[in-house]
Amino acid sequence: MRWQTVRLISIYAALSAITNFPSGFTNSSVNTAVGKLHKFIATSLRKEGFPDDEGTIALFQSATLNCWFVAQIFGAMMTPMISDKYGRKIGYIVCVTTTIFATFVQYFSMCFYLPWGLILGRSLTALVSPLGDACLLLYVQETSPIEIRGMSSFLCEIGYGTMCVLGMVLGMKSVLGESLSRLLLLSLIPLFVSLCFVIRIPETPKFLMIMRNNREKALESIEYFQGKSPENKFLIEDYDAERMTEKASDSTFVDLISKWHLRQAMRLALATLSLTLSFYPILQSSTYFLLESGIPDEVSQICSTLAQVVLTLSSIFGASIIDRFSRRKLLILFGILSNVLLVCFAFFSHLSSTVVSPYSWTKYACLASLLTYCISFGMVLGPLSWFVAPELVSQRHRCTIFSACFAIHNLLIALTDFATIPLFRIFGSMCFVFLFVVPSMLCLCYIYLYMPETLGKSTLEIIHEMLERGKNGAENFKLDTPTLKVRPRMFSSTTDICVY
C-alpha cells in the first residue's frame, strides 16, 4: 500500500472520528451511565418541585434520549443548504463549533440540575449531526481514488462503532460513570482538536471546481488528498465537464416527489433503513434492558460495552466482504438473520425476567442473542443501509436524497425509540417483536421484490433495473440524468456512477 494511500485513509479515519464522536459518544455514554442519568432527572425534578415518580422520570428520560432524533430531522433538512452552498469544509466547521457550544450547555445544565438544559444541549448537537454525516460522505466520495472507495466508506460505520465503545467505556461506573458532568467536560478536548484539524484540511476538489469554478484551488486539493500525478489534470477536465452539465438544474426536495425513479429510490432506501430501527434502542438502553432481564448491574454494563466492541469489529470484517458478494443478497440474508436474533433476544429476555428457575442459562442465551445481533448489524446492515440511497441516484441528487432519507429515518427512530421503554415496562421484551420485527419483515418483502443489484453497475443500469422490477410508472418515465464525458469506465464500490 502506497504511503499516500495510508495517509489518505488516516485522514478519512480522523474525519470519521470527528463526525461520529458527538453522536456515538453522547448516545452510548448515557447507556452505561443510565443510573446516574436516572438519579440526575429525579434530583432535578425534586428541586424544580415536580413529582418524581417513576412515570414522570421515565417520561423525562425518554425525552432526554429521543430529543436527539427529533432534532436530527430538522438538521437533515438544513444540510443541503449549507453543504451545497457554502461547502463541505464550512459545513464541518459549523458542525464542530456548534457541538462545542452545545457541550458547554450540557455541562452547566448538569452542574445546576437543569434537565431542560440537558435536552437543549443534546438537541443542538443533534441538529448539526446530519451536516457532519453528509460532509463525511461527500468528502470520501469526492476525494478518494476508486481502488479504496469501498473500504473508505466503511470507515464511517467503523468510526461510529469506535466512538460508541469509547462512550460506553467512559460511561461505566468504574471510569467516569459516577459523574456525568465530568463525562461531558472530557468530550471538549477531542472537540477542540477536531476543530483545529478541520480548519487545516482543504475543501473537496469537486466542490471547488463544480460549484466555485476554481481550477487552481481544485488542483491543489487533489494534490493534497491524492498526491501529485499527471492524471490530476484529467480529473480537473472531468470535473469541468460535470460542472457544465450539472449547472443546468439543481436538485431539490420537489424532485424526490415528482420523479418516479427518485421516489422509488427513496422507498427502497427507507425500507432498508427501517431494518436498522431496532438497533437504536439497544444502543441507548441495552444496559436497562439487560437489568430488567435479571442480569446484574456490572455485568449489564460490561456486556453493553462488549456489544459495541463486537459491532465495531464486525464492521471492519464487513469492509472485506462488501465488494465480493451481491449487495442485494447480503441485505436480504442479514435482514432476516437480524430479525431472527431479535426474536431470540426478546424470547430469552422474557423467560429470564418472568420464569423463576435455579438455572441461569436463559440469561446467557439473552446475552448471546444480543451480541450476535450486533455482529449481523455491524457486518452488513449498519454500513450498507447508508449506501443504498446514494447508489440508486445520480451525483447531483445524492446530497438531497441522503438528507431526505436521514430526516425520515430519524423521525421513525424518534417514534419507535420513544415508545420502546414505556412499552417495555408494560409488555416486557416482547414489545420488540411487534414494534420492530413485524415491520421489518414487510420491508424485506418489498426489498426482495423491487431492490436492484448495485454491485458493479452504473447508475443508468441500476435505474433501468428498477424500471424492470417496478413496472408501474415505467411507461411515463423519462430519464433526466446528465450524461458526462467519460474515459474508460470503472465502477466505484460505493457509488457505481461512472468515475475516471
PDB file of N, CA, C and O in Angstrom, residues 30-31 33-39 41-42 45 54-67 115 118-119 122 284-285 288 417-418 421-422 425:
ATOM      1  N   VAL A  30     -24.628   7.672  27.869  1.00  0.00           N
ATOM      2  CA  VAL A  30     -25.804   7.669  28.735  1.00  0.00           C
ATOM      3  C   VAL A  30     -26.406   6.278  28.857  1.00  0.00           C
ATOM      4  O   VAL A  30     -27.321   6.058  29.649  1.00  0.00           O
ATOM      5  N   ASN A  31     -25.882   5.318  28.074  1.00  0.00           N
ATOM      6  CA  ASN A  31     -26.342   3.932  28.195  1.00  0.00           C
ATOM      7  C   ASN A  31     -25.750   3.293  29.445  1.00  0.00           C
ATOM      8  O   ASN A  31     -26.472   2.861  30.342  1.00  0.00           O
ATOM      9  N   ALA A  33     -24.109   4.822  31.746  1.00  0.00           N
ATOM     10  CA  ALA A  33     -24.325   5.715  32.885  1.00  0.00           C
ATOM     11  C   ALA A  33     -25.814   5.939  33.142  1.00  0.00           C
ATOM     12  O   ALA A  33     -26.232   6.989  33.617  1.00  0.00           O
ATOM     13  N   VAL A  34     -26.630   4.920  32.821  1.00  0.00           N
ATOM     14  CA  VAL A  34     -28.080   5.071  32.913  1.00  0.00           C
ATOM     15  C   VAL A  34     -28.529   5.353  34.345  1.00  0.00           C
ATOM     16  O   VAL A  34     -29.482   6.100  34.582  1.00  0.00           O
ATOM     17  N   GLY A  35     -27.809   4.772  35.340  1.00  0.00           N
ATOM     18  CA  GLY A  35     -28.173   5.003  36.735  1.00  0.00           C
ATOM     19  C   GLY A  35     -27.997   6.459  37.126  1.00  0.00           C
ATOM     20  O   GLY A  35     -28.852   7.047  37.814  1.00  0.00           O
ATOM     21  N   LYS A  36     -26.893   7.057  36.716  1.00  0.00           N
ATOM     22  CA  LYS A  36     -26.630   8.458  37.040  1.00  0.00           C
ATOM     23  C   LYS A  36     -27.593   9.391  36.320  1.00  0.00           C
ATOM     24  O   LYS A  36     -27.999  10.417  36.876  1.00  0.00           O
ATOM     25  N   LEU A  37     -27.961   9.056  35.089  1.00  0.00           N
ATOM     26  CA  LEU A  37     -28.944   9.863  34.372  1.00  0.00           C
ATOM     27  C   LEU A  37     -30.288   9.817  35.076  1.00  0.00           C
ATOM     28  O   LEU A  37     -30.954  10.848  35.227  1.00  0.00           O
ATOM     29  N   HIS A  38     -30.686   8.640  35.535  1.00  0.00           N
ATOM     30  CA  HIS A  38     -31.938   8.477  36.270  1.00  0.00           C
ATOM     31  C   HIS A  38     -31.907   9.304  37.560  1.00  0.00           C
ATOM     32  O   HIS A  38     -32.880  10.010  37.892  1.00  0.00           O
ATOM     33  N   LYS A  39     -30.783   9.247  38.261  1.00  0.00           N
ATOM     34  CA  LYS A  39     -30.650   9.998  39.508  1.00  0.00           C
ATOM     35  C   LYS A  39     -30.661  11.499  39.254  1.00  0.00           C
ATOM     36  O   LYS A  39     -31.259  12.271  40.022  1.00  0.00           O
ATOM     37  N   ILE A  41     -32.138  13.129  36.777  1.00  0.00           N
ATOM     38  CA  ILE A  41     -33.501  13.557  36.440  1.00  0.00           C
ATOM     39  C   ILE A  41     -34.362  13.615  37.690  1.00  0.00           C
ATOM     40  O   ILE A  41     -35.119  14.579  37.905  1.00  0.00           O
ATOM     41  N   ALA A  42     -34.260  12.599  38.560  1.00  0.00           N
ATOM     42  CA  ALA A  42     -35.060  12.577  39.789  1.00  0.00           C
ATOM     43  C   ALA A  42     -34.709  13.756  40.701  1.00  0.00           C
ATOM     44  O   ALA A  42     -35.608  14.435  41.243  1.00  0.00           O
ATOM     45  N   LEU A  45     -36.004  17.066  39.175  1.00  0.00           N
ATOM     46  CA  LEU A  45     -37.451  17.220  39.319  1.00  0.00           C
ATOM     47  C   LEU A  45     -37.831  17.638  40.731  1.00  0.00           C
ATOM     48  O   LEU A  45     -38.717  18.489  40.925  1.00  0.00           O
ATOM     49  N   GLU A  54     -41.910   7.297  39.187  1.00  0.00           N
ATOM     50  CA  GLU A  54     -41.230   6.575  38.105  1.00  0.00           C
ATOM     51  C   GLU A  54     -41.791   6.933  36.730  1.00  0.00           C
ATOM     52  O   GLU A  54     -41.058   6.981  35.748  1.00  0.00           O
ATOM     53  N   GLY A  55     -43.096   7.195  36.644  1.00  0.00           N
ATOM     54  CA  GLY A  55     -43.694   7.552  35.359  1.00  0.00           C
ATOM     55  C   GLY A  55     -43.155   8.862  34.825  1.00  0.00           C
ATOM     56  O   GLY A  55     -42.817   8.973  33.635  1.00  0.00           O
ATOM     57  N   THR A  56     -43.058   9.882  35.696  1.00  0.00           N
ATOM     58  CA  THR A  56     -42.539  11.189  35.276  1.00  0.00           C
ATOM     59  C   THR A  56     -41.059  11.089  34.915  1.00  0.00           C
ATOM     60  O   THR A  56     -40.607  11.678  33.928  1.00  0.00           O
ATOM     61  N   ILE A  57     -40.303  10.338  35.721  1.00  0.00           N
ATOM     62  CA  ILE A  57     -38.874  10.162  35.444  1.00  0.00           C
ATOM     63  C   ILE A  57     -38.674   9.463  34.100  1.00  0.00           C
ATOM     64  O   ILE A  57     -37.820   9.852  33.292  1.00  0.00           O
ATOM     65  N   ALA A  58     -39.496   8.420  33.835  1.00  0.00           N
ATOM     66  CA  ALA A  58     -39.392   7.705  32.561  1.00  0.00           C
ATOM     67  C   ALA A  58     -39.711   8.617  31.384  1.00  0.00           C
ATOM     68  O   ALA A  58     -39.083   8.539  30.328  1.00  0.00           O
ATOM     69  N   LEU A  59     -40.696   9.520  31.582  1.00  0.00           N
ATOM     70  CA  LEU A  59     -41.060  10.460  30.517  1.00  0.00           C
ATOM     71  C   LEU A  59     -39.904  11.408  30.213  1.00  0.00           C
ATOM     72  O   LEU A  59     -39.554  11.642  29.047  1.00  0.00           O
ATOM     73  N   PHE A  60     -39.275  11.972  31.273  1.00  0.00           N
ATOM     74  CA  PHE A  60     -38.140  12.880  31.076  1.00  0.00           C
ATOM     75  C   PHE A  60     -36.938  12.133  30.497  1.00  0.00           C
ATOM     76  O   PHE A  60     -36.197  12.675  29.673  1.00  0.00           O
ATOM     77  N   GLN A  61     -36.746  10.882  30.931  1.00  0.00           N
ATOM     78  CA  GLN A  61     -35.628  10.103  30.413  1.00  0.00           C
ATOM     79  C   GLN A  61     -35.815   9.830  28.921  1.00  0.00           C
ATOM     80  O   GLN A  61     -34.858   9.948  28.135  1.00  0.00           O
ATOM     81  N   SER A  62     -37.035   9.481  28.526  1.00  0.00           N
ATOM     82  CA  SER A  62     -37.315   9.256  27.104  1.00  0.00           C
ATOM     83  C   SER A  62     -37.132  10.540  26.303  1.00  0.00           C
ATOM     84  O   SER A  62     -36.588  10.527  25.195  1.00  0.00           O
ATOM     85  N   ALA A  63     -37.579  11.684  26.871  1.00  0.00           N
ATOM     86  CA  ALA A  63     -37.416  12.967  26.180  1.00  0.00           C
ATOM     87  C   ALA A  63     -35.938  13.317  26.029  1.00  0.00           C
ATOM     88  O   ALA A  63     -35.498  13.814  24.980  1.00  0.00           O
ATOM     89  N   THR A  64     -35.140  13.054  27.076  1.00  0.00           N
ATOM     90  CA  THR A  64     -33.707  13.343  27.036  1.00  0.00           C
ATOM     91  C   THR A  64     -33.004  12.509  25.967  1.00  0.00           C
ATOM     92  O   THR A  64     -32.144  13.005  25.232  1.00  0.00           O
ATOM     93  N   LEU A  65     -33.383  11.237  25.873  1.00  0.00           N
ATOM     94  CA  LEU A  65     -32.739  10.351  24.909  1.00  0.00           C
ATOM     95  C   LEU A  65     -33.204  10.623  23.484  1.00  0.00           C
ATOM     96  O   LEU A  65     -32.412  10.644  22.547  1.00  0.00           O
ATOM     97  N   ASN A  66     -34.509  10.868  23.311  1.00  0.00           N
ATOM     98  CA  ASN A  66     -35.078  10.904  21.971  1.00  0.00           C
ATOM     99  C   ASN A  66     -35.180  12.287  21.365  1.00  0.00           C
ATOM    100  O   ASN A  66     -35.526  12.411  20.185  1.00  0.00           O
ATOM    101  N   CYS A  67     -34.882  13.349  22.139  1.00  0.00           N
ATOM    102  CA  CYS A  67     -34.803  14.676  21.536  1.00  0.00           C
ATOM    103  C   CYS A  67     -33.723  14.692  20.458  1.00  0.00           C
ATOM    104  O   CYS A  67     -33.778  15.482  19.509  1.00  0.00           O
ATOM    105  N   PRO A 115     -32.716  19.890  33.821  1.00  0.00           N
ATOM    106  CA  PRO A 115     -32.962  18.842  32.806  1.00  0.00           C
ATOM    107  C   PRO A 115     -33.319  19.401  31.437  1.00  0.00           C
ATOM    108  O   PRO A 115     -32.976  18.814  30.412  1.00  0.00           O
ATOM    109  N   LEU A 118     -30.174  20.165  29.594  1.00  0.00           N
ATOM    110  CA  LEU A 118     -29.554  18.962  29.031  1.00  0.00           C
ATOM    111  C   LEU A 118     -30.234  18.582  27.716  1.00  0.00           C
ATOM    112  O   LEU A 118     -29.568  18.230  26.736  1.00  0.00           O
ATOM    113  N   ILE A 119     -31.562  18.672  27.691  1.00  0.00           N
ATOM    114  CA  ILE A 119     -32.306  18.370  26.465  1.00  0.00           C
ATOM    115  C   ILE A 119     -31.946  19.376  25.366  1.00  0.00           C
ATOM    116  O   ILE A 119     -31.757  18.998  24.198  1.00  0.00           O
ATOM    117  N   ARG A 122     -28.361  18.575  24.029  1.00  0.00           N
ATOM    118  CA  ARG A 122     -28.384  17.395  23.160  1.00  0.00           C
ATOM    119  C   ARG A 122     -29.059  17.709  21.819  1.00  0.00           C
ATOM    120  O   ARG A 122     -28.633  17.230  20.772  1.00  0.00           O
ATOM    121  N   GLN A 284     -28.878   2.893  23.013  1.00  0.00           N
ATOM    122  CA  GLN A 284     -29.070   3.823  24.118  1.00  0.00           C
ATOM    123  C   GLN A 284     -29.448   3.144  25.425  1.00  0.00           C
ATOM    124  O   GLN A 284     -29.137   3.664  26.497  1.00  0.00           O
ATOM    125  N   SER A 285     -30.132   1.997  25.365  1.00  0.00           N
ATOM    126  CA  SER A 285     -30.749   1.462  26.580  1.00  0.00           C
ATOM    127  C   SER A 285     -30.502  -0.025  26.784  1.00  0.00           C
ATOM    128  O   SER A 285     -31.256  -0.669  27.519  1.00  0.00           O
ATOM    129  N   TYR A 288     -30.242  -0.992  30.406  1.00  0.00           N
ATOM    130  CA  TYR A 288     -31.554  -1.038  31.071  1.00  0.00           C
ATOM    131  C   TYR A 288     -32.296  -2.329  30.720  1.00  0.00           C
ATOM    132  O   TYR A 288     -32.877  -2.982  31.608  1.00  0.00           O
ATOM    133  N   ASP A 417     -38.179   4.699  19.172  1.00  0.00           N
ATOM    134  CA  ASP A 417     -37.316   4.729  20.345  1.00  0.00           C
ATOM    135  C   ASP A 417     -38.040   5.331  21.549  1.00  0.00           C
ATOM    136  O   ASP A 417     -37.884   4.866  22.679  1.00  0.00           O
ATOM    137  N   PHE A 418     -38.845   6.364  21.304  1.00  0.00           N
ATOM    138  CA  PHE A 418     -39.604   6.983  22.386  1.00  0.00           C
ATOM    139  C   PHE A 418     -40.607   5.992  22.964  1.00  0.00           C
ATOM    140  O   PHE A 418     -40.895   6.010  24.165  1.00  0.00           O
ATOM    141  N   ILE A 421     -39.170   2.154  25.647  1.00  0.00           N
ATOM    142  CA  ILE A 421     -39.067   1.986  27.098  1.00  0.00           C
ATOM    143  C   ILE A 421     -40.445   1.909  27.761  1.00  0.00           C
ATOM    144  O   ILE A 421     -40.687   1.009  28.582  1.00  0.00           O
ATOM    145  N   PRO A 422     -41.406   2.804  27.451  1.00  0.00           N
ATOM    146  CA  PRO A 422     -42.750   2.642  28.038  1.00  0.00           C
ATOM    147  C   PRO A 422     -43.394   1.300  27.684  1.00  0.00           C
ATOM    148  O   PRO A 422     -44.008   0.654  28.545  1.00  0.00           O
ATOM    149  N   ARG A 425     -41.844  -1.511  29.650  1.00  0.00           N
ATOM    150  CA  ARG A 425     -42.355  -1.574  31.014  1.00  0.00           C
ATOM    151  C   ARG A 425     -43.699  -2.310  31.079  1.00  0.00           C
ATOM    152  O   ARG A 425     -44.012  -2.957  32.072  1.00  0.00           O
TER     153      ARG A 425
END
